[in-house]
PDB file of C-alpha atoms in Angstrom:
ATOM      1  CA  MET A   1      -0.001   0.002   0.000  1.00 52.00           C
ATOM      2  CA  ASP A   2       1.397   3.359  -1.040  1.00 53.00           C
ATOM      3  CA  PRO A   3       2.118   5.376   2.187  1.00 57.00           C
ATOM      4  CA  SER A   4       2.234   8.695   0.312  1.00 58.00           C
ATOM      5  CA  PRO A   5      -0.668  11.083   0.635  1.00 57.00           C
ATOM      6  CA  ASP A   6      -1.460  10.691  -3.024  1.00 57.00           C
ATOM      7  CA  GLY A   7      -1.678   6.953  -2.716  1.00 61.00           C
ATOM      8  CA  GLN A   8      -3.925   7.216   0.283  1.00 64.00           C
ATOM      9  CA  TRP A   9      -6.272   9.543  -1.657  1.00 57.00           C
ATOM     10  CA  ARG A  10      -6.508   7.089  -4.529  1.00 65.00           C
ATOM     11  CA  ALA A  11      -7.226   4.214  -2.195  1.00 67.00           C
ATOM     12  CA  GLY A  12     -10.041   6.213  -0.601  1.00 65.00           C
ATOM     13  CA  VAL A  13     -11.576   7.027  -3.983  1.00 58.00           C
ATOM     14  CA  ASP A  14     -11.448   3.393  -5.132  1.00 67.00           C
ATOM     15  CA  LYS A  15     -13.061   2.292  -1.917  1.00 68.00           C
ATOM     16  CA  SER A  16     -15.844   4.805  -2.303  1.00 64.00           C
ATOM     17  CA  ILE A  17     -16.444   3.747  -5.905  1.00 68.00           C
ATOM     18  CA  THR A  18     -16.543   0.083  -4.919  1.00 70.00           C
ATOM     19  CA  SER A  19     -18.976   0.824  -2.113  1.00 67.00           C
ATOM     20  CA  LEU A  20     -21.143   2.856  -4.453  1.00 61.00           C
ATOM     21  CA  GLU A  21     -21.185   0.081  -7.055  1.00 69.00           C
ATOM     22  CA  ALA A  22     -22.183  -2.426  -4.402  1.00 70.00           C
ATOM     23  CA  GLY A  23     -25.022  -0.210  -3.262  1.00 65.00           C
ATOM     24  CA  VAL A  24     -26.268   0.267  -6.800  1.00 62.00           C
ATOM     25  CA  ALA A  25     -26.124  -3.483  -7.454  1.00 68.00           C
ATOM     26  CA  GLU A  26     -28.015  -4.185  -4.236  1.00 71.00           C
ATOM     27  CA  SER A  27     -30.664  -1.668  -5.157  1.00 63.00           C
ATOM     28  CA  LEU A  28     -31.079  -3.209  -8.612  1.00 62.00           C
ATOM     29  CA  ASN A  29     -31.409  -6.667  -7.134  1.00 68.00           C
ATOM     30  CA  HIS A  30     -34.004  -5.396  -4.710  1.00 63.00           C
ATOM     31  CA  LEU A  31     -35.991  -3.815  -7.493  1.00 59.00           C
ATOM     32  CA  ARG A  32     -35.856  -6.941  -9.636  1.00 64.00           C
ATOM     33  CA  GLY A  33     -37.109  -9.045  -6.742  1.00 64.00           C
ATOM     34  CA  GLN A  34     -40.208  -6.980  -6.234  1.00 58.00           C
ATOM     35  CA  ASP A  35     -43.360  -7.600  -8.182  1.00 51.00           C
ATOM     36  CA  SER A  36     -44.177  -5.037 -10.780  1.00 51.00           C
ATOM     37  CA  PRO A  37     -46.648  -2.541  -9.383  1.00 52.00           C
ATOM     38  CA  ALA A  38     -50.211  -3.239 -10.349  1.00 51.00           C
ATOM     39  CA  LEU A  39     -51.582  -0.857 -12.859  1.00 50.00           C
ATOM     40  CA  PRO A  40     -54.500   1.184 -11.636  1.00 52.00           C
ATOM     41  CA  GLN A  41     -57.687  -0.516 -12.529  1.00 56.00           C
ATOM     42  CA  THR A  42     -59.806   1.454 -14.868  1.00 55.00           C
ATOM     43  CA  SER A  43     -63.520   0.994 -14.837  1.00 56.00           C
ATOM     44  CA  PRO A  44     -64.730  -0.662 -17.988  1.00 53.00           C
ATOM     45  CA  PRO A  45     -66.341   1.711 -20.394  1.00 53.00           C
ATOM     46  CA  ALA A  46     -69.982   1.974 -19.802  1.00 55.00           C
ATOM     47  CA  ALA A  47     -71.861  -0.067 -22.311  1.00 51.00           C
ATOM     48  CA  THR A  48     -73.437   2.134 -24.839  1.00 54.00           C
ATOM     49  CA  SER A  49     -77.110   1.714 -24.382  1.00 52.00           C
ATOM     50  CA  ARG A  50     -78.712   0.897 -27.657  1.00 57.00           C
ATOM     51  CA  PRO A  51     -81.872   2.732 -28.307  1.00 55.00           C
ATOM     52  CA  GLY A  52     -84.777   0.392 -27.973  1.00 56.00           C
ATOM     53  CA  ARG A  53     -87.159  -0.174 -30.783  1.00 58.00           C
ATOM     54  CA  GLN A  54     -89.164   2.947 -31.132  1.00 65.00           C
ATOM     55  CA  THR A  55     -92.848   2.454 -30.732  1.00 70.00           C
ATOM     56  CA  LEU A  56     -94.719   4.404 -33.338  1.00 76.00           C
ATOM     57  CA  PRO A  57     -97.775   6.245 -32.115  1.00 86.00           C
ATOM     58  CA  GLU A  58    -100.990   4.472 -32.919  1.00 90.00           C
ATOM     59  CA  PRO A  59    -103.134   6.275 -35.486  1.00 91.00           C
ATOM     60  CA  ARG A  60    -106.394   7.854 -34.535  1.00 90.00           C
ATOM     61  CA  LEU A  61    -109.195   6.267 -36.498  1.00 92.00           C
ATOM     62  CA  THR A  62    -112.799   7.144 -37.053  1.00 94.00           C
ATOM     63  CA  PRO A  63    -115.034   4.500 -35.444  1.00 94.00           C
ATOM     64  CA  PRO A  64    -116.940   2.248 -37.839  1.00 95.00           C
ATOM     65  CA  GLU A  65    -120.538   3.090 -38.564  1.00 96.00           C
ATOM     66  CA  PRO A  66    -123.001   1.385 -36.191  1.00 97.00           C
ATOM     67  CA  PHE A  67    -124.272  -2.012 -37.282  1.00 97.00           C
ATOM     68  CA  LEU A  68    -128.067  -2.172 -37.402  1.00 96.00           C
ATOM     69  CA  GLY A  69    -128.328  -5.835 -38.332  1.00 94.00           C
ATOM     70  CA  ASP A  70    -128.297  -5.480 -42.122  1.00 93.00           C
ATOM     71  CA  PRO A  71    -127.071  -8.825 -43.532  1.00 89.00           C
ATOM     72  CA  ASP A  72    -125.284  -7.101 -46.417  1.00 85.00           C
ATOM     73  CA  GLN A  73    -123.216  -4.981 -43.998  1.00 92.00           C
ATOM     74  CA  CYS A  74    -122.309  -7.646 -41.447  1.00 93.00           C
ATOM     75  CA  THR A  75    -118.967  -8.756 -42.889  1.00 90.00           C
ATOM     76  CA  ALA A  76    -117.921  -5.200 -43.748  1.00 92.00           C
ATOM     77  CA  PHE A  77    -118.692  -4.048 -40.193  1.00 96.00           C
ATOM     78  CA  LEU A  78    -116.604  -6.791 -38.603  1.00 96.00           C
ATOM     79  CA  THR A  79    -113.744  -6.088 -41.005  1.00 95.00           C
ATOM     80  CA  GLN A  80    -113.693  -2.418 -40.003  1.00 97.00           C
ATOM     81  CA  CYS A  81    -113.581  -3.379 -36.329  1.00 97.00           C
ATOM     82  CA  GLU A  82    -110.720  -5.813 -36.924  1.00 97.00           C
ATOM     83  CA  ILE A  83    -108.745  -3.086 -38.705  1.00 96.00           C
ATOM     84  CA  HIS A  84    -109.053  -1.010 -35.521  1.00 96.00           C
ATOM     85  CA  PHE A  85    -107.776  -3.956 -33.480  1.00 96.00           C
ATOM     86  CA  GLU A  86    -104.769  -4.273 -35.797  1.00 95.00           C
ATOM     87  CA  LEU A  87    -103.802  -0.597 -35.841  1.00 95.00           C
ATOM     88  CA  GLN A  88    -104.536   0.096 -32.148  1.00 95.00           C
ATOM     89  CA  PRO A  89    -103.379  -3.051 -30.322  1.00 94.00           C
ATOM     90  CA  SER A  90    -102.811  -1.294 -26.990  1.00 94.00           C
ATOM     91  CA  SER A  91    -106.481  -0.338 -26.833  1.00 94.00           C
ATOM     92  CA  PHE A  92    -107.660  -3.925 -27.368  1.00 96.00           C
ATOM     93  CA  PRO A  93    -105.300  -6.227 -25.441  1.00 96.00           C
ATOM     94  CA  THR A  94    -107.858  -8.978 -24.767  1.00 96.00           C
ATOM     95  CA  ASP A  95    -110.726 -10.663 -26.539  1.00 97.00           C
ATOM     96  CA  ARG A  96    -113.215  -9.165 -24.082  1.00 96.00           C
ATOM     97  CA  THR A  97    -112.095  -5.628 -24.879  1.00 97.00           C
ATOM     98  CA  LYS A  98    -112.577  -6.362 -28.571  1.00 97.00           C
ATOM     99  CA  ILE A  99    -116.036  -7.819 -27.968  1.00 97.00           C
ATOM    100  CA  ALA A 100    -117.006  -4.865 -25.767  1.00 97.00           C
ATOM    101  CA  TYR A 101    -115.951  -2.479 -28.528  1.00 97.00           C
ATOM    102  CA  VAL A 102    -118.017  -4.333 -31.120  1.00 98.00           C
ATOM    103  CA  ILE A 103    -121.093  -4.388 -28.864  1.00 97.00           C
ATOM    104  CA  SER A 104    -120.737  -0.639 -28.262  1.00 97.00           C
ATOM    105  CA  LEU A 105    -121.112  -0.111 -32.022  1.00 97.00           C
ATOM    106  CA  LEU A 106    -124.275  -2.184 -32.385  1.00 97.00           C
ATOM    107  CA  ALA A 107    -127.607  -0.441 -32.891  1.00 96.00           C
ATOM    108  CA  GLY A 108    -131.239  -1.404 -33.286  1.00 95.00           C
ATOM    109  CA  LYS A 109    -132.014  -5.094 -33.017  1.00 95.00           C
ATOM    110  CA  ALA A 110    -128.312  -5.933 -33.177  1.00 96.00           C
ATOM    111  CA  LYS A 111    -127.739  -3.854 -30.021  1.00 96.00           C
ATOM    112  CA  LEU A 112    -130.493  -5.716 -28.193  1.00 96.00           C
ATOM    113  CA  TRP A 113    -128.912  -9.037 -29.158  1.00 96.00           C
ATOM    114  CA  GLY A 114    -125.397  -7.987 -28.133  1.00 96.00           C
ATOM    115  CA  THR A 115    -126.568  -6.559 -24.809  1.00 96.00           C
ATOM    116  CA  SER A 116    -128.404  -9.761 -23.995  1.00 95.00           C
ATOM    117  CA  GLU A 117    -125.342 -11.910 -24.722  1.00 95.00           C
ATOM    118  CA  TRP A 118    -123.089  -9.671 -22.612  1.00 96.00           C
ATOM    119  CA  GLN A 119    -125.397  -9.500 -19.588  1.00 94.00           C
ATOM    120  CA  SER A 120    -126.101 -13.216 -19.599  1.00 94.00           C
ATOM    121  CA  GLY A 121    -122.389 -14.021 -19.525  1.00 92.00           C
ATOM    122  CA  SER A 122    -122.631 -16.144 -22.648  1.00 92.00           C
ATOM    123  CA  HIS A 123    -119.589 -18.209 -23.535  1.00 93.00           C
ATOM    124  CA  ILE A 124    -119.176 -16.284 -26.798  1.00 94.00           C
ATOM    125  CA  ILE A 125    -118.161 -13.080 -24.993  1.00 94.00           C
ATOM    126  CA  HIS A 126    -114.854 -14.669 -23.975  1.00 95.00           C
ATOM    127  CA  SER A 127    -113.617 -15.411 -27.515  1.00 96.00           C
ATOM    128  CA  TYR A 128    -113.679 -12.844 -30.278  1.00 97.00           C
ATOM    129  CA  HIS A 129    -113.488 -15.557 -32.914  1.00 96.00           C
ATOM    130  CA  GLY A 130    -116.581 -17.249 -31.526  1.00 96.00           C
ATOM    131  CA  PHE A 131    -118.368 -13.935 -31.061  1.00 97.00           C
ATOM    132  CA  SER A 132    -117.756 -12.762 -34.630  1.00 95.00           C
ATOM    133  CA  ARG A 133    -118.866 -16.130 -36.024  1.00 94.00           C
ATOM    134  CA  GLU A 134    -122.052 -15.892 -33.978  1.00 95.00           C
ATOM    135  CA  ILE A 135    -122.855 -12.426 -35.328  1.00 95.00           C
ATOM    136  CA  ILE A 136    -122.530 -13.749 -38.867  1.00 92.00           C
ATOM    137  CA  ARG A 137    -124.687 -16.768 -38.051  1.00 91.00           C
ATOM    138  CA  VAL A 138    -127.434 -14.625 -36.509  1.00 94.00           C
ATOM    139  CA  PHE A 139    -127.507 -11.639 -38.846  1.00 93.00           C
ATOM    140  CA  SER A 140    -126.165 -13.063 -42.106  1.00 85.00           C
ATOM    141  CA  PRO A 141    -127.298 -16.696 -42.145  1.00 75.00           C
ATOM    142  CA  ILE A 142    -127.150 -17.069 -45.933  1.00 71.00           C
ATOM    143  CA  LEU A 143    -123.818 -18.462 -47.009  1.00 68.00           C
ATOM    144  CA  PRO A 144    -121.862 -15.676 -48.742  1.00 71.00           C
ATOM    145  CA  CYS A 145    -120.543 -18.063 -51.381  1.00 79.00           C
ATOM    146  CA  ARG A 146    -124.063 -18.896 -52.581  1.00 82.00           C
ATOM    147  CA  GLU A 147    -125.036 -15.256 -52.839  1.00 82.00           C
ATOM    148  CA  SER A 148    -121.841 -14.391 -54.664  1.00 86.00           C
ATOM    149  CA  THR A 149    -122.387 -17.265 -57.100  1.00 89.00           C
ATOM    150  CA  ARG A 150    -125.831 -15.958 -58.002  1.00 90.00           C
ATOM    151  CA  GLY A 151    -124.442 -12.455 -58.334  1.00 92.00           C
ATOM    152  CA  LEU A 152    -121.579 -13.508 -60.600  1.00 94.00           C
ATOM    153  CA  LEU A 153    -123.887 -15.423 -62.928  1.00 94.00           C
ATOM    154  CA  SER A 154    -126.232 -12.452 -63.311  1.00 94.00           C
ATOM    155  CA  LEU A 155    -123.625  -9.673 -63.362  1.00 95.00           C
ATOM    156  CA  ARG A 156    -123.436  -7.697 -66.611  1.00 96.00           C
ATOM    157  CA  GLN A 157    -121.420  -4.653 -67.559  1.00 95.00           C
ATOM    158  CA  GLY A 158    -124.232  -2.922 -69.416  1.00 92.00           C
ATOM    159  CA  ASP A 159    -123.521   0.730 -70.145  1.00 91.00           C
ATOM    160  CA  ARG A 160    -121.032   1.090 -67.292  1.00 94.00           C
ATOM    161  CA  THR A 161    -117.304   1.433 -67.713  1.00 94.00           C
ATOM    162  CA  VAL A 162    -115.111  -1.631 -67.455  1.00 95.00           C
ATOM    163  CA  SER A 163    -113.602  -0.197 -64.255  1.00 94.00           C
ATOM    164  CA  ASP A 164    -116.994  -0.145 -62.527  1.00 95.00           C
ATOM    165  CA  TYR A 165    -117.718  -3.646 -63.796  1.00 96.00           C
ATOM    166  CA  ILE A 166    -114.388  -4.916 -62.414  1.00 95.00           C
ATOM    167  CA  ILE A 167    -115.126  -3.459 -58.962  1.00 94.00           C
ATOM    168  CA  ASP A 168    -118.520  -5.175 -58.721  1.00 94.00           C
ATOM    169  CA  PHE A 169    -117.037  -8.383 -60.095  1.00 95.00           C
ATOM    170  CA  HIS A 170    -114.306  -8.498 -57.442  1.00 94.00           C
ATOM    171  CA  LEU A 171    -116.763  -7.799 -54.624  1.00 88.00           C
ATOM    172  CA  LEU A 172    -118.610 -10.976 -55.586  1.00 90.00           C
ATOM    173  CA  ALA A 173    -115.580 -13.040 -56.566  1.00 91.00           C
ATOM    174  CA  ALA A 174    -113.905 -12.465 -53.184  1.00 85.00           C
ATOM    175  CA  GLN A 175    -116.571 -14.567 -51.444  1.00 81.00           C
ATOM    176  CA  SER A 176    -116.968 -17.205 -54.106  1.00 85.00           C
ATOM    177  CA  LEU A 177    -115.272 -20.577 -54.214  1.00 84.00           C
ATOM    178  CA  TRP A 178    -114.570 -20.474 -57.953  1.00 91.00           C
ATOM    179  CA  ASN A 179    -111.133 -21.024 -59.415  1.00 92.00           C
ATOM    180  CA  GLU A 180    -109.518 -18.566 -61.808  1.00 93.00           C
ATOM    181  CA  HIS A 181    -110.583 -20.369 -64.973  1.00 93.00           C
ATOM    182  CA  ALA A 182    -114.236 -20.170 -63.943  1.00 94.00           C
ATOM    183  CA  LEU A 183    -113.864 -16.505 -62.995  1.00 95.00           C
ATOM    184  CA  VAL A 184    -112.308 -15.729 -66.384  1.00 94.00           C
ATOM    185  CA  ASP A 185    -115.245 -17.309 -68.201  1.00 94.00           C
ATOM    186  CA  VAL A 186    -117.925 -15.541 -66.173  1.00 95.00           C
ATOM    187  CA  PHE A 187    -116.065 -12.206 -66.421  1.00 95.00           C
ATOM    188  CA  LEU A 188    -115.924 -12.531 -70.189  1.00 93.00           C
ATOM    189  CA  THR A 189    -119.611 -13.450 -70.340  1.00 94.00           C
ATOM    190  CA  GLY A 190    -120.628 -10.285 -68.497  1.00 96.00           C
ATOM    191  CA  LEU A 191    -118.617  -7.915 -70.685  1.00 95.00           C
ATOM    192  CA  ASN A 192    -120.367  -5.584 -73.082  1.00 93.00           C
ATOM    193  CA  ASP A 193    -120.496  -6.857 -76.672  1.00 91.00           C
ATOM    194  CA  ARG A 194    -118.529  -3.881 -77.973  1.00 89.00           C
ATOM    195  CA  ILE A 195    -115.645  -4.911 -75.712  1.00 90.00           C
ATOM    196  CA  LYS A 196    -115.833  -8.585 -76.649  1.00 87.00           C
ATOM    197  CA  ASP A 197    -116.022  -7.842 -80.386  1.00 85.00           C
ATOM    198  CA  GLU A 198    -112.941  -5.622 -80.424  1.00 78.00           C
ATOM    199  CA  PRO A 199    -110.164  -8.263 -80.151  1.00 63.00           C
ATOM    200  CA  ALA A 200    -111.918 -10.657 -82.524  1.00 57.00           C
ATOM    201  CA  THR A 201    -108.680 -11.372 -84.378  1.00 51.00           C
ATOM    202  CA  GLN A 202    -106.799 -12.542 -81.279  1.00 66.00           C
ATOM    203  CA  ASP A 203    -107.386 -14.912 -78.412  1.00 74.00           C
ATOM    204  CA  PHE A 204    -108.421 -13.624 -75.021  1.00 78.00           C
ATOM    205  CA  PRO A 205    -105.865 -14.117 -72.235  1.00 85.00           C
ATOM    206  CA  ARG A 206    -106.540 -16.912 -69.792  1.00 84.00           C
ATOM    207  CA  SER A 207    -105.431 -14.906 -66.751  1.00 92.00           C
ATOM    208  CA  LEU A 208    -108.111 -12.857 -65.012  1.00 94.00           C
ATOM    209  CA  LYS A 209    -105.769  -9.925 -64.411  1.00 94.00           C
ATOM    210  CA  GLN A 210    -104.599  -9.879 -68.024  1.00 92.00           C
ATOM    211  CA  LEU A 211    -108.202 -10.078 -69.230  1.00 93.00           C
ATOM    212  CA  GLU A 212    -109.192  -7.163 -66.999  1.00 94.00           C
ATOM    213  CA  ASP A 213    -106.261  -5.087 -68.243  1.00 93.00           C
ATOM    214  CA  LEU A 214    -107.120  -5.826 -71.877  1.00 92.00           C
ATOM    215  CA  ALA A 215    -110.795  -4.972 -71.377  1.00 93.00           C
ATOM    216  CA  SER A 216    -109.864  -1.709 -69.637  1.00 93.00           C
ATOM    217  CA  ARG A 217    -107.547  -0.660 -72.484  1.00 92.00           C
ATOM    218  CA  ILE A 218    -110.227  -1.416 -75.083  1.00 92.00           C
ATOM    219  CA  ASP A 219    -112.836   0.524 -73.098  1.00 92.00           C
ATOM    220  CA  LEU A 220    -110.564   3.566 -72.791  1.00 92.00           C
ATOM    221  CA  ARG A 221    -109.769   3.480 -76.500  1.00 91.00           C
ATOM    222  CA  LEU A 222    -113.454   3.302 -77.417  1.00 90.00           C
ATOM    223  CA  MET A 223    -114.265   6.209 -75.110  1.00 90.00           C
ATOM    224  CA  GLU A 224    -111.517   8.300 -76.698  1.00 90.00           C
ATOM    225  CA  ARG A 225    -112.878   7.534 -80.159  1.00 87.00           C
ATOM    226  CA  ARG A 226    -116.375   8.592 -79.111  1.00 85.00           C
ATOM    227  CA  LYS A 227    -115.001  11.868 -77.767  1.00 86.00           C
ATOM    228  CA  ASP A 228    -113.146  12.473 -81.017  1.00 84.00           C
ATOM    229  CA  ARG A 229    -116.290  11.890 -83.072  1.00 83.00           C
ATOM    230  CA  ARG A 230    -118.335  14.225 -80.896  1.00 82.00           C
ATOM    231  CA  ALA A 231    -115.659  16.894 -81.172  1.00 80.00           C
ATOM    232  CA  THR A 232    -115.655  16.534 -84.966  1.00 78.00           C
ATOM    233  CA  ARG A 233    -119.436  16.921 -85.180  1.00 74.00           C
ATOM    234  CA  THR A 234    -119.546  19.990 -82.948  1.00 67.00           C
ATOM    235  CA  THR A 235    -116.692  21.856 -84.708  1.00 60.00           C
ATOM    236  CA  PRO A 236    -118.246  24.454 -87.133  1.00 59.00           C
ATOM    237  CA  SER A 237    -117.259  23.972 -90.771  1.00 56.00           C
ATOM    238  CA  ARG A 238    -115.278  26.720 -92.426  1.00 57.00           C
ATOM    239  CA  LEU A 239    -117.427  29.045 -94.466  1.00 53.00           C
ATOM    240  CA  PRO A 240    -116.388  29.654 -98.132  1.00 55.00           C
ATOM    241  CA  ALA A 241    -114.751  32.930 -98.960  1.00 55.00           C
ATOM    242  CA  ALA A 242    -117.254  35.716 -99.475  1.00 54.00           C
ATOM    243  CA  VAL A 243    -117.971  36.409-103.146  1.00 53.00           C
ATOM    244  CA  SER A 244    -118.941  39.913-104.096  1.00 54.00           C
ATOM    245  CA  ALA A 245    -122.435  39.716-105.504  1.00 53.00           C
ATOM    246  CA  ALA A 246    -122.968  41.404-108.848  1.00 56.00           C
ATOM    247  CA  PRO A 247    -125.398  44.311-108.667  1.00 58.00           C
ATOM    248  CA  LEU A 248    -128.849  43.330-109.728  1.00 58.00           C
ATOM    249  CA  PRO A 249    -129.972  45.045-112.936  1.00 59.00           C
ATOM    250  CA  SER A 250    -132.347  47.847-112.287  1.00 58.00           C
ATOM    251  CA  ARG A 251    -135.874  46.915-113.190  1.00 59.00           C
ATOM    252  CA  ALA A 252    -137.056  48.668-116.269  1.00 55.00           C
ATOM    253  CA  PRO A 253    -140.148  50.724-115.732  1.00 54.00           C
ATOM    254  CA  ALA A 254    -143.275  48.994-116.802  1.00 53.00           C
ATOM    255  CA  ASP A 255    -144.621  49.903-120.214  1.00 54.00           C
ATOM    256  CA  PRO A 256    -147.487  52.329-120.012  1.00 53.00           C
ATOM    257  CA  GLU A 257    -150.890  50.860-120.521  1.00 52.00           C
ATOM    258  CA  PRO A 258    -152.472  51.477-123.923  1.00 51.00           C
ATOM    259  CA  MET A 259    -155.048  53.753-122.513  1.00 50.00           C
ATOM    260  CA  GLN A 260    -152.349  55.863-120.974  1.00 51.00           C
ATOM    261  CA  LEU A 261    -150.452  56.445-124.195  1.00 47.00           C
ATOM    262  CA  GLY A 262    -150.452  60.055-125.219  1.00 50.00           C
ATOM    263  CA  ARG A 263    -152.279  61.030-122.093  1.00 53.00           C
ATOM    264  CA  THR A 264    -151.050  63.326-119.437  1.00 55.00           C
ATOM    265  CA  ALA A 265    -151.646  62.812-115.818  1.00 59.00           C
ATOM    266  CA  LEU A 266    -155.227  63.587-114.743  1.00 60.00           C
ATOM    267  CA  THR A 267    -155.839  66.532-112.561  1.00 64.00           C
ATOM    268  CA  LYS A 268    -157.561  66.208-109.204  1.00 62.00           C
ATOM    269  CA  GLU A 269    -160.809  67.709-110.560  1.00 62.00           C
ATOM    270  CA  GLU A 270    -160.882  65.274-113.468  1.00 62.00           C
ATOM    271  CA  ARG A 271    -160.348  62.289-111.176  1.00 63.00           C
ATOM    272  CA  GLN A 272    -163.205  63.464-108.979  1.00 63.00           C
ATOM    273  CA  ARG A 273    -165.525  63.832-111.997  1.00 62.00           C
ATOM    274  CA  ARG A 274    -164.712  60.310-113.126  1.00 57.00           C
TER     275      ARG A 274
END
């Protein structure tokens, strides 16, 4: 060991460096031995609430007209009520609410019948299906298919437009049990002769819709032709150009009568004497 002061200073510095390195190494070992600090837990992002299915407001409808017991209006009345049930489901959650609504729209003898069934606690007031079938049985006992069959066989277009004929035809056909081929034949039978005679050079379509479209086009074309002919008849014809009339020759004075030849006009006194 160097006994000089310089050697002692160097020895002190080396010792300090060695001690410092040992401390650093110990600190590193201590840090490596510790578990890594837990990261702060973050709350999961709040789930984005999806907007629920929007409920559209129910439409406000005009109540059906009261049912008086007319057999021809029975099915139409029930259909109007069922449309209300479909479009306003929250107002008619049960069969009894539907039946109560129908009874509230009855009038006349139909109202008396409905009131009796409700007050007596009949089994039909617990099932709308049974209640509606009972109304039809009581107030429209004739089978609709039989009535529609008679109506289809007697239906004729007449002087109406094809559009009006199609509407009446479909009202009857909807309750019939006929297939499309039978409906095509009876539709063709009821058409006006002027419609049936028009496509004489071609075959009629076998589809009811195609036949209705063809008949409608023919009817529109015939109506346009009638309008054209009426317009032609009512249009005034052009007058010929005015021709200057030649002046009529002046009428020659009549020849004097024989007795007046050589005579002068009579004076007033002479005429009085004669």
